[in-house]
mmCIF file of C-alpha atoms and ligand atoms in Angstrom:
data_model
loop_
_atom_site.group_PDB
_atom_site.id
_atom_site.type_symbol
_atom_site.label_atom_id
_atom_site.label_comp_id
_atom_site.label_asym_id
_atom_site.label_seq_id
_atom_site.Cartn_x
_atom_site.Cartn_y
_atom_site.Cartn_z
ATOM 1 C CA UNK A 1 29.638 4.746 16.365
ATOM 2 C CA UNK A 2 29.506 1.361 17.981
ATOM 3 C CA UNK A 3 26.597 -0.825 19.006
ATOM 4 C CA UNK A 4 26.577 -1.702 22.738
ATOM 5 C CA UNK A 5 27.544 -5.354 23.121
ATOM 6 C CA UNK A 6 25.119 -6.718 25.737
ATOM 7 C CA UNK A 7 21.564 -5.494 25.240
ATOM 8 C CA UNK A 8 18.527 -6.300 27.400
ATOM 9 C CA UNK A 9 15.120 -5.866 25.728
ATOM 10 C CA UNK A 10 11.851 -5.741 27.688
ATOM 11 C CA UNK A 11 8.659 -6.784 25.868
ATOM 12 C CA UNK A 12 10.921 -8.359 23.255
ATOM 13 C CA UNK A 13 8.326 -10.939 22.208
ATOM 14 C CA UNK A 14 6.169 -8.210 20.581
ATOM 15 C CA UNK A 15 5.978 -6.782 17.073
ATOM 16 C CA UNK A 16 8.975 -4.463 17.327
ATOM 17 C CA UNK A 17 11.040 -6.570 19.741
ATOM 18 C CA UNK A 18 10.953 -9.660 17.515
ATOM 19 C CA UNK A 19 12.373 -7.887 14.474
ATOM 20 C CA UNK A 20 14.784 -5.778 16.524
ATOM 21 C CA UNK A 21 16.175 -8.938 18.152
ATOM 22 C CA UNK A 22 16.860 -10.496 14.720
ATOM 23 C CA UNK A 23 18.596 -7.332 13.513
ATOM 24 C CA UNK A 24 20.741 -7.072 16.634
ATOM 25 C CA UNK A 25 21.671 -10.752 16.429
ATOM 26 C CA UNK A 26 22.686 -10.220 12.806
ATOM 27 C CA UNK A 27 24.958 -7.406 14.039
ATOM 28 C CA UNK A 28 26.583 -9.796 16.556
ATOM 29 C CA UNK A 29 25.148 -8.108 19.661
ATOM 30 C CA UNK A 30 24.366 -10.308 22.666
ATOM 31 C CA UNK A 31 20.609 -9.913 23.056
ATOM 32 C CA UNK A 32 18.774 -10.794 26.280
ATOM 33 C CA UNK A 33 15.031 -10.714 26.847
ATOM 34 C CA UNK A 34 13.106 -9.649 29.934
ATOM 35 C CA UNK A 35 9.504 -10.863 29.797
ATOM 36 C CA UNK A 36 6.511 -12.052 31.797
ATOM 37 C CA UNK A 37 7.065 -15.756 31.162
ATOM 38 C CA UNK A 38 10.186 -17.848 31.563
ATOM 39 C CA UNK A 39 11.726 -18.972 28.295
ATOM 40 C CA UNK A 40 14.918 -20.823 27.586
ATOM 41 C CA UNK A 41 18.199 -19.267 26.472
ATOM 42 C CA UNK A 42 18.974 -15.605 27.072
ATOM 43 C CA UNK A 43 15.668 -14.848 28.804
ATOM 44 C CA UNK A 44 14.883 -13.447 32.219
ATOM 45 C CA UNK A 45 11.520 -13.164 33.909
ATOM 46 C CA UNK A 46 9.848 -10.268 35.726
ATOM 47 C CA UNK A 47 6.523 -9.593 37.360
ATOM 48 C CA UNK A 48 5.764 -5.910 37.213
ATOM 49 C CA UNK A 49 2.669 -6.111 39.460
ATOM 50 C CA UNK A 50 4.654 -7.828 42.199
ATOM 51 C CA UNK A 51 7.764 -5.684 41.658
ATOM 52 C CA UNK A 52 9.900 -8.765 40.965
ATOM 53 C CA UNK A 53 12.743 -8.966 38.458
ATOM 54 C CA UNK A 54 15.310 -11.741 37.958
ATOM 55 C CA UNK A 55 18.405 -10.386 39.766
ATOM 56 C CA UNK A 56 20.591 -11.654 36.903
ATOM 57 C CA UNK A 57 18.721 -9.558 34.299
ATOM 58 C CA UNK A 58 20.726 -6.357 34.672
ATOM 59 C CA UNK A 59 24.121 -7.939 35.327
ATOM 60 C CA UNK A 60 26.732 -7.185 32.675
ATOM 61 C CA UNK A 61 24.308 -5.313 30.387
ATOM 62 C CA UNK A 62 25.447 -2.223 28.471
ATOM 63 C CA UNK A 63 22.046 -1.066 27.231
ATOM 64 C CA UNK A 64 18.340 -1.559 27.882
ATOM 65 C CA UNK A 65 15.662 -1.258 25.202
ATOM 66 C CA UNK A 66 12.321 -0.816 26.967
ATOM 67 C CA UNK A 67 9.351 -1.912 24.845
ATOM 68 C CA UNK A 68 7.061 -3.562 27.415
ATOM 69 C CA UNK A 69 3.468 -2.439 27.677
ATOM 70 C CA UNK A 70 -0.033 -3.887 27.418
ATOM 71 C CA UNK A 71 -1.183 -3.662 23.793
ATOM 72 C CA UNK A 72 -3.318 -0.587 23.122
ATOM 73 C CA UNK A 73 -5.369 -2.093 20.290
ATOM 74 C CA UNK A 74 -5.967 -5.641 21.553
ATOM 75 C CA UNK A 75 -8.904 -5.251 23.921
ATOM 76 C CA UNK A 76 -11.737 -2.863 24.649
ATOM 77 C CA UNK A 77 -10.694 0.015 26.924
ATOM 78 C CA UNK A 78 -12.529 -0.914 30.109
ATOM 79 C CA UNK A 79 -11.467 0.859 33.291
ATOM 80 C CA UNK A 80 -9.365 -2.174 34.240
ATOM 81 C CA UNK A 81 -7.724 -2.360 30.797
ATOM 82 C CA UNK A 82 -6.887 1.350 30.896
ATOM 83 C CA UNK A 83 -5.181 0.816 34.243
ATOM 84 C CA UNK A 84 -3.197 -2.069 32.747
ATOM 85 C CA UNK A 85 -2.179 0.024 29.721
ATOM 86 C CA UNK A 86 -0.896 2.714 32.101
ATOM 87 C CA UNK A 87 0.692 0.596 34.831
ATOM 88 C CA UNK A 88 2.426 -1.862 32.503
ATOM 89 C CA UNK A 89 4.389 1.142 31.242
ATOM 90 C CA UNK A 90 4.865 3.364 34.309
ATOM 91 C CA UNK A 91 5.407 0.615 36.886
ATOM 92 C CA UNK A 92 7.679 -1.453 34.635
ATOM 93 C CA UNK A 93 9.843 1.646 34.099
ATOM 94 C CA UNK A 94 9.836 2.438 37.832
ATOM 95 C CA UNK A 95 10.878 -1.136 38.611
ATOM 96 C CA UNK A 96 13.830 -0.849 36.220
ATOM 97 C CA UNK A 97 14.749 2.527 37.782
ATOM 98 C CA UNK A 98 14.655 1.082 41.317
ATOM 99 C CA UNK A 99 16.784 -1.920 40.366
ATOM 100 C CA UNK A 100 19.304 0.239 38.516
ATOM 101 C CA UNK A 101 19.482 2.705 41.415
ATOM 102 C CA UNK A 102 20.001 0.017 44.018
ATOM 103 C CA UNK A 103 22.504 -2.207 42.227
ATOM 104 C CA UNK A 104 25.979 -2.025 40.811
ATOM 105 C CA UNK A 105 25.459 -2.175 37.075
ATOM 106 C CA UNK A 106 27.127 -1.339 33.770
ATOM 107 C CA UNK A 107 24.105 0.065 31.890
ATOM 108 C CA UNK A 108 25.017 3.205 29.929
ATOM 109 C CA UNK A 109 22.127 3.544 27.475
ATOM 110 C CA UNK A 110 18.353 3.335 28.042
ATOM 111 C CA UNK A 111 16.283 3.483 24.847
ATOM 112 C CA UNK A 112 12.569 3.545 25.557
ATOM 113 C CA UNK A 113 9.542 3.245 23.350
ATOM 114 C CA UNK A 114 7.055 6.068 23.674
ATOM 115 C CA UNK A 115 4.228 7.012 21.320
ATOM 116 C CA UNK A 116 2.955 9.901 19.210
ATOM 117 C CA UNK A 117 -0.169 9.615 21.370
ATOM 118 C CA UNK A 118 1.872 11.938 23.650
ATOM 119 C CA UNK A 119 0.618 14.914 21.624
ATOM 120 C CA UNK A 120 -3.087 14.053 21.969
ATOM 121 C CA UNK A 121 -5.545 14.242 19.113
ATOM 122 C CA UNK A 122 -6.687 17.830 19.087
ATOM 123 C CA UNK A 123 -5.656 19.401 15.810
ATOM 124 C CA UNK A 124 -5.471 17.542 12.486
ATOM 125 C CA UNK A 125 -3.883 20.460 10.597
ATOM 126 C CA UNK A 126 -1.012 21.330 12.960
ATOM 127 C CA UNK A 127 2.464 19.757 12.652
ATOM 128 C CA UNK A 128 3.750 18.426 15.981
ATOM 129 C CA UNK A 129 7.450 18.413 16.844
ATOM 130 C CA UNK A 130 9.236 17.103 19.927
ATOM 131 C CA UNK A 131 8.860 20.587 21.480
ATOM 132 C CA UNK A 132 5.058 20.555 21.189
ATOM 133 C CA UNK A 133 3.091 20.368 24.426
ATOM 134 C CA UNK A 134 1.542 17.057 25.469
ATOM 135 C CA UNK A 135 -2.188 16.494 24.932
ATOM 136 C CA UNK A 136 -4.928 15.825 27.451
ATOM 137 C CA UNK A 137 -6.724 12.650 26.334
ATOM 138 C CA UNK A 138 -6.209 9.156 27.758
ATOM 139 C CA UNK A 139 -3.282 8.082 25.558
ATOM 140 C CA UNK A 140 -1.590 11.464 26.036
ATOM 141 C CA UNK A 141 -1.819 11.146 29.819
ATOM 142 C CA UNK A 142 -0.488 7.559 29.684
ATOM 143 C CA UNK A 143 2.421 8.520 27.463
ATOM 144 C CA UNK A 144 3.299 11.571 29.519
ATOM 145 C CA UNK A 145 3.318 9.568 32.768
ATOM 146 C CA UNK A 146 5.418 6.860 31.057
ATOM 147 C CA UNK A 147 7.979 9.402 29.795
ATOM 148 C CA UNK A 148 8.184 11.025 33.244
ATOM 149 C CA UNK A 149 9.248 7.658 34.670
ATOM 150 C CA UNK A 150 11.738 7.153 31.836
ATOM 151 C CA UNK A 151 13.251 10.621 32.449
ATOM 152 C CA UNK A 152 14.134 9.658 36.033
ATOM 153 C CA UNK A 153 16.594 7.092 34.676
ATOM 154 C CA UNK A 154 18.699 9.971 33.309
ATOM 155 C CA UNK A 155 19.366 11.072 36.920
ATOM 156 C CA UNK A 156 21.328 7.810 37.328
ATOM 157 C CA UNK A 157 23.882 9.014 34.752
ATOM 158 C CA UNK A 158 22.442 6.822 32.000
ATOM 159 C CA UNK A 159 21.873 8.199 28.461
ATOM 160 C CA UNK A 160 18.116 8.173 27.830
ATOM 161 C CA UNK A 161 16.384 8.273 24.431
ATOM 162 C CA UNK A 162 12.577 8.234 24.068
ATOM 163 C CA UNK A 163 11.231 7.238 20.681
ATOM 164 C CA UNK A 164 7.705 8.570 20.105
ATOM 165 C CA UNK A 165 6.604 5.891 17.689
ATOM 166 C CA UNK A 166 3.903 6.420 15.052
ATOM 167 C CA UNK A 167 1.576 3.811 13.543
ATOM 168 C CA UNK A 168 3.908 0.908 12.790
ATOM 169 C CA UNK A 169 3.246 -0.841 9.467
ATOM 170 C CA UNK A 170 4.298 -4.495 9.524
ATOM 171 C CA UNK A 171 3.262 -7.659 7.714
ATOM 172 C CA UNK A 172 3.273 -9.511 11.039
ATOM 173 C CA UNK A 173 0.552 -7.592 12.902
ATOM 174 C CA UNK A 174 -0.528 -4.190 14.190
ATOM 175 C CA UNK A 175 -2.527 -1.608 12.248
ATOM 176 C CA UNK A 176 -1.722 -2.763 8.704
ATOM 177 C CA UNK A 177 -3.063 -6.272 9.239
ATOM 178 C CA UNK A 178 -6.305 -4.882 10.699
ATOM 179 C CA UNK A 179 -6.872 -2.414 7.855
ATOM 180 C CA UNK A 180 -5.864 -4.910 5.149
ATOM 181 C CA UNK A 181 -8.275 -7.642 6.334
ATOM 182 C CA UNK A 182 -11.534 -6.029 5.070
ATOM 183 C CA UNK A 183 -9.743 -4.690 1.978
ATOM 184 C CA UNK A 184 -8.764 -8.275 1.063
ATOM 185 C CA UNK A 185 -12.443 -9.254 1.413
ATOM 186 C CA UNK A 186 -13.526 -6.429 -0.945
ATOM 187 C CA UNK A 187 -15.169 -4.506 1.949
ATOM 188 C CA UNK A 188 -12.340 -2.078 2.680
ATOM 189 C CA UNK A 189 -13.373 1.481 3.492
ATOM 190 C CA UNK A 190 -11.774 4.553 5.032
ATOM 191 C CA UNK A 191 -12.544 5.088 8.714
ATOM 192 C CA UNK A 192 -14.193 8.124 10.259
ATOM 193 C CA UNK A 193 -13.910 11.181 8.011
ATOM 194 C CA UNK A 194 -11.063 9.501 6.096
ATOM 195 C CA UNK A 195 -9.256 12.841 6.294
ATOM 196 C CA UNK A 196 -7.539 12.254 9.650
ATOM 197 C CA UNK A 197 -3.733 12.119 9.340
ATOM 198 C CA UNK A 198 -1.906 8.829 9.834
ATOM 199 C CA UNK A 199 1.695 9.339 10.950
ATOM 200 C CA UNK A 200 2.929 5.924 9.878
ATOM 201 C CA UNK A 201 6.331 4.220 9.872
ATOM 202 C CA UNK A 202 7.563 1.001 8.248
ATOM 203 C CA UNK A 203 8.743 -1.628 10.779
ATOM 204 C CA UNK A 204 12.219 -1.639 9.158
ATOM 205 C CA UNK A 205 12.554 2.077 9.913
ATOM 206 C CA UNK A 206 11.333 1.773 13.525
ATOM 207 C CA UNK A 207 13.971 -0.889 14.085
ATOM 208 C CA UNK A 208 16.530 1.196 12.160
ATOM 209 C CA UNK A 209 15.859 4.142 14.494
ATOM 210 C CA UNK A 210 16.232 1.920 17.591
ATOM 211 C CA UNK A 211 19.599 0.723 16.207
ATOM 212 C CA UNK A 212 20.708 4.303 15.596
ATOM 213 C CA UNK A 213 19.593 5.354 19.100
ATOM 214 C CA UNK A 214 21.615 2.489 20.576
ATOM 215 C CA UNK A 215 24.820 3.369 18.742
ATOM 216 C CA UNK A 216 24.674 7.187 18.461
ATOM 217 C CA UNK A 217 25.834 8.802 21.738
ATOM 218 C CA UNK A 218 24.690 12.213 20.472
ATOM 219 C CA UNK A 219 21.046 11.140 20.631
ATOM 220 C CA UNK A 220 19.313 12.065 23.893
ATOM 221 C CA UNK A 221 15.719 12.848 24.868
ATOM 222 C CA UNK A 222 12.608 12.542 22.692
ATOM 223 C CA UNK A 223 12.581 11.778 18.949
ATOM 224 C CA UNK A 224 9.522 11.200 16.805
ATOM 225 C CA UNK A 225 9.795 7.858 15.015
ATOM 226 C CA UNK A 226 7.521 8.479 12.029
ATOM 227 C CA UNK A 227 8.059 8.613 8.269
ATOM 228 C CA UNK A 228 8.509 12.174 6.975
ATOM 229 C CA UNK A 229 5.298 12.171 4.938
ATOM 230 C CA UNK A 230 2.090 11.348 6.846
ATOM 231 C CA UNK A 231 -0.956 10.526 4.726
ATOM 232 C CA UNK A 232 -4.653 10.700 5.449
ATOM 233 C CA UNK A 233 -6.644 7.591 6.342
ATOM 234 C CA UNK A 234 -8.294 7.433 2.904
ATOM 235 C CA UNK A 235 -4.919 7.574 1.124
ATOM 236 C CA UNK A 236 -3.569 4.782 3.330
ATOM 237 C CA UNK A 237 -6.629 2.575 2.712
ATOM 238 C CA UNK A 238 -6.384 3.156 -1.048
ATOM 239 C CA UNK A 239 -2.645 2.373 -1.039
ATOM 240 C CA UNK A 240 -3.457 -0.932 0.674
ATOM 241 C CA UNK A 241 -6.128 -1.583 -1.970
ATOM 242 C CA UNK A 242 -3.599 -0.975 -4.768
ATOM 243 C CA UNK A 243 -1.021 -3.260 -3.134
ATOM 244 C CA UNK A 244 -3.635 -6.020 -2.770
ATOM 245 C CA UNK A 245 -5.241 -5.357 -6.176
ATOM 246 C CA UNK A 246 -8.604 -4.670 -4.543
ATOM 247 C CA UNK A 247 -10.882 -1.681 -5.176
ATOM 248 C CA UNK A 248 -11.662 0.588 -2.234
ATOM 249 C CA UNK A 249 -14.962 2.111 -3.279
ATOM 250 C CA UNK A 250 -17.173 1.920 -0.194
ATOM 251 C CA UNK A 251 -17.991 5.144 1.709
ATOM 252 C CA UNK A 252 -16.138 5.773 4.986
ATOM 253 C CA UNK A 253 -17.297 3.925 8.112
ATOM 254 C CA UNK A 254 -18.697 6.736 10.333
ATOM 255 C CA UNK A 255 -16.895 7.418 13.602
ATOM 256 C CA UNK A 256 -20.124 6.845 15.530
ATOM 257 C CA UNK A 257 -20.374 3.272 14.195
ATOM 258 C CA UNK A 258 -16.750 2.540 15.127
ATOM 259 C CA UNK A 259 -17.299 3.963 18.609
ATOM 260 C CA UNK A 260 -20.339 1.710 19.045
ATOM 261 C CA UNK A 261 -18.249 -1.289 17.906
ATOM 262 C CA UNK A 262 -14.998 -0.788 19.823
ATOM 263 C CA UNK A 263 -15.745 1.995 22.319
ATOM 264 C CA UNK A 264 -13.244 4.714 23.300
ATOM 265 C CA UNK A 265 -10.418 2.835 21.532
ATOM 266 C CA UNK A 266 -11.971 4.133 18.274
ATOM 267 C CA UNK A 267 -10.312 7.513 18.949
ATOM 268 C CA UNK A 268 -7.006 5.938 17.899
ATOM 269 C CA UNK A 269 -8.319 5.319 14.364
ATOM 270 C CA UNK A 270 -10.815 8.127 13.768
ATOM 271 C CA UNK A 271 -8.470 10.888 14.902
ATOM 272 C CA UNK A 272 -4.854 11.534 13.973
ATOM 273 C CA UNK A 273 -1.986 13.990 14.103
ATOM 274 C CA UNK A 274 0.683 15.190 11.693
ATOM 275 C CA UNK A 275 4.003 14.396 13.326
ATOM 276 C CA UNK A 276 7.309 15.829 12.136
ATOM 277 C CA UNK A 277 10.292 13.569 11.398
ATOM 278 C CA UNK A 278 12.689 16.530 11.135
ATOM 279 C CA UNK A 279 14.607 15.894 14.363
ATOM 280 C CA UNK A 280 15.458 12.268 13.592
ATOM 281 C CA UNK A 281 16.264 13.139 9.962
ATOM 282 C CA UNK A 282 18.525 15.988 11.145
ATOM 283 C CA UNK A 283 20.203 13.494 13.493
ATOM 284 C CA UNK A 284 21.270 11.638 10.340
ATOM 285 C CA UNK A 285 18.748 8.798 10.113
ATOM 286 C CA UNK A 286 18.038 7.865 6.495
ATOM 287 C CA UNK A 287 14.596 6.326 6.007
ATOM 288 C CA UNK A 288 14.235 3.199 3.884
ATOM 289 C CA UNK A 289 10.557 4.011 3.254
ATOM 290 C CA UNK A 290 9.302 7.572 2.806
ATOM 291 C CA UNK A 291 6.358 6.890 0.444
ATOM 292 C CA UNK A 292 3.269 5.062 1.651
ATOM 293 C CA UNK A 293 2.836 3.124 -1.617
ATOM 294 C CA UNK A 294 6.388 1.758 -1.408
ATOM 295 C CA UNK A 295 5.969 0.798 2.252
ATOM 296 C CA UNK A 296 2.636 -0.948 1.808
ATOM 297 C CA UNK A 297 3.649 -2.715 -1.407
ATOM 298 C CA UNK A 298 6.836 -3.939 0.270
ATOM 299 C CA UNK A 299 4.840 -5.392 3.171
ATOM 300 C CA UNK A 300 1.816 -6.816 1.396
ATOM 301 C CA UNK A 301 3.141 -8.281 -1.818
HETATM 302 N N1 NAP B 401 3.293 -0.998 17.174
HETATM 303 C C1 NAP B 401 2.931 0.284 17.136
HETATM 304 O O1 NAP B 401 2.242 0.747 16.176
HETATM 305 C C2 NAP B 401 3.358 1.220 18.238
HETATM 306 C C3 NAP B 401 3.072 2.584 18.097
HETATM 307 C C4 NAP B 401 3.440 3.457 19.122
HETATM 308 C C5 NAP B 401 4.081 2.991 20.253
HETATM 309 N N2 NAP B 401 4.353 1.658 20.357
HETATM 310 C C6 NAP B 401 4.959 1.181 21.612
HETATM 311 O O2 NAP B 401 6.146 0.441 21.377
HETATM 312 C C7 NAP B 401 6.234 -0.649 22.314
HETATM 313 C C8 NAP B 401 6.437 -1.944 21.540
HETATM 314 O O3 NAP B 401 5.403 -2.026 20.577
HETATM 315 P P1 NAP B 401 4.953 -3.429 19.948
HETATM 316 O O4 NAP B 401 4.056 -3.117 18.819
HETATM 317 O O5 NAP B 401 6.135 -4.300 19.757
HETATM 318 O O6 NAP B 401 4.056 -3.969 21.155
HETATM 319 P P2 NAP B 401 3.446 -5.439 21.364
HETATM 320 O O7 NAP B 401 3.560 -6.246 20.133
HETATM 321 O O8 NAP B 401 2.091 -5.253 21.971
HETATM 322 O O9 NAP B 401 4.442 -6.076 22.448
HETATM 323 C C9 NAP B 401 4.623 -5.497 23.714
HETATM 324 C C10 NAP B 401 5.239 -6.507 24.646
HETATM 325 O O10 NAP B 401 5.075 -5.997 25.981
HETATM 326 C C11 NAP B 401 4.930 -7.070 26.896
HETATM 327 N N3 NAP B 401 3.691 -6.865 27.668
HETATM 328 C C12 NAP B 401 2.405 -6.977 27.252
HETATM 329 N N4 NAP B 401 1.547 -6.734 28.250
HETATM 330 C C13 NAP B 401 2.311 -6.468 29.335
HETATM 331 C C14 NAP B 401 2.024 -6.169 30.691
HETATM 332 N N5 NAP B 401 0.757 -6.080 31.146
HETATM 333 N N6 NAP B 401 3.063 -5.947 31.549
HETATM 334 C C15 NAP B 401 4.345 -6.031 31.111
HETATM 335 N N7 NAP B 401 4.680 -6.358 29.845
HETATM 336 C C16 NAP B 401 3.678 -6.541 28.974
HETATM 337 C C17 NAP B 401 4.825 -8.374 26.082
HETATM 338 O O11 NAP B 401 6.098 -9.030 26.139
HETATM 339 P P3 NAP B 401 6.319 -10.348 27.080
HETATM 340 O O12 NAP B 401 5.114 -11.221 26.846
HETATM 341 O O13 NAP B 401 7.581 -10.918 26.519
HETATM 342 O O14 NAP B 401 6.431 -9.886 28.476
HETATM 343 C C18 NAP B 401 4.562 -7.874 24.664
HETATM 344 O O15 NAP B 401 5.069 -8.742 23.692
HETATM 345 C C19 NAP B 401 4.930 -0.655 23.132
HETATM 346 O O16 NAP B 401 5.172 -0.098 24.406
HETATM 347 C C20 NAP B 401 4.001 0.240 22.334
HETATM 348 O O17 NAP B 401 3.107 0.996 23.136
HETATM 349 C C21 NAP B 401 4.016 0.750 19.386
#
């Protein structure tokens, strides 16, 4: 199995793209970025709203890793923000499809981020696999529409892999930083019922799965990118407390309070799903972190 040589990453300035770029550089791949602002070096610019992409961006590339999308946890979900969350994913993918369709290119692999939000948040007891039906809430409809655009790229004869990513734990940002902040200040508490599942994954493993998807021609279609052992929200919060040597003794913050504070976005933290890692494990991926305590201790200490 060989890593494609020339790899274009969209949204590469984000949490996953930054670490993935370092790992690919360390493996001697030629990494190029496609982003909203012009930067020096191997960077190209695009404007998804205007349908503009640097014509040089696709030239000579063997693979595209598609990570771009407005952050789901950054801002309150107003109607305008929800449109941005959706369109930054669907329209960016459609723009790539159009440019690939209408140009002579050498792209053979298209590895796209997706999210476990695909399955919706309806049943906390059920295990969801890649064959499970999509859900009906906002994030499920966004993810489904995004994947439908990604699937079209397969019709161009390009190998497509969709990684349905879980809650990424990283020391640099994302969910872990947000949950750890009150814990550090001795006011950490589980959220909602505290019993909702958290299908987490260590940033090293997300990047490891992207690397495998790039180099393994047998991988096609959707794969859940989650650690094999989801935990509940209370267990995660307590693991963070142990790693930071802080007690977590306060009662859970009720869902109604979180909804009043951050609106509909609260559904992402007060609900959760148990997502299976069987397909990616069967494909031969070996996780670095399977236990929440090991993952959190590695990142926080
Ligand atoms: N982190 C997680 O827990 C998680 C979980 C599930 C799924 N995912 C998905 O995986 C992908 C990468 O995640 P991440 O955590 O690295 O995301 P991130 O840190 O939010 O970075 C996403 C990147 O997308 C680009 N972007 C932002 N707004 C955009 C817009 N309106 N239009 C076009 N591009 C835009 C930005 O790159 P430029 O500024 O360079 O353009 C940004 O750095 C995302 O699509 C995310 O939904 C992440």
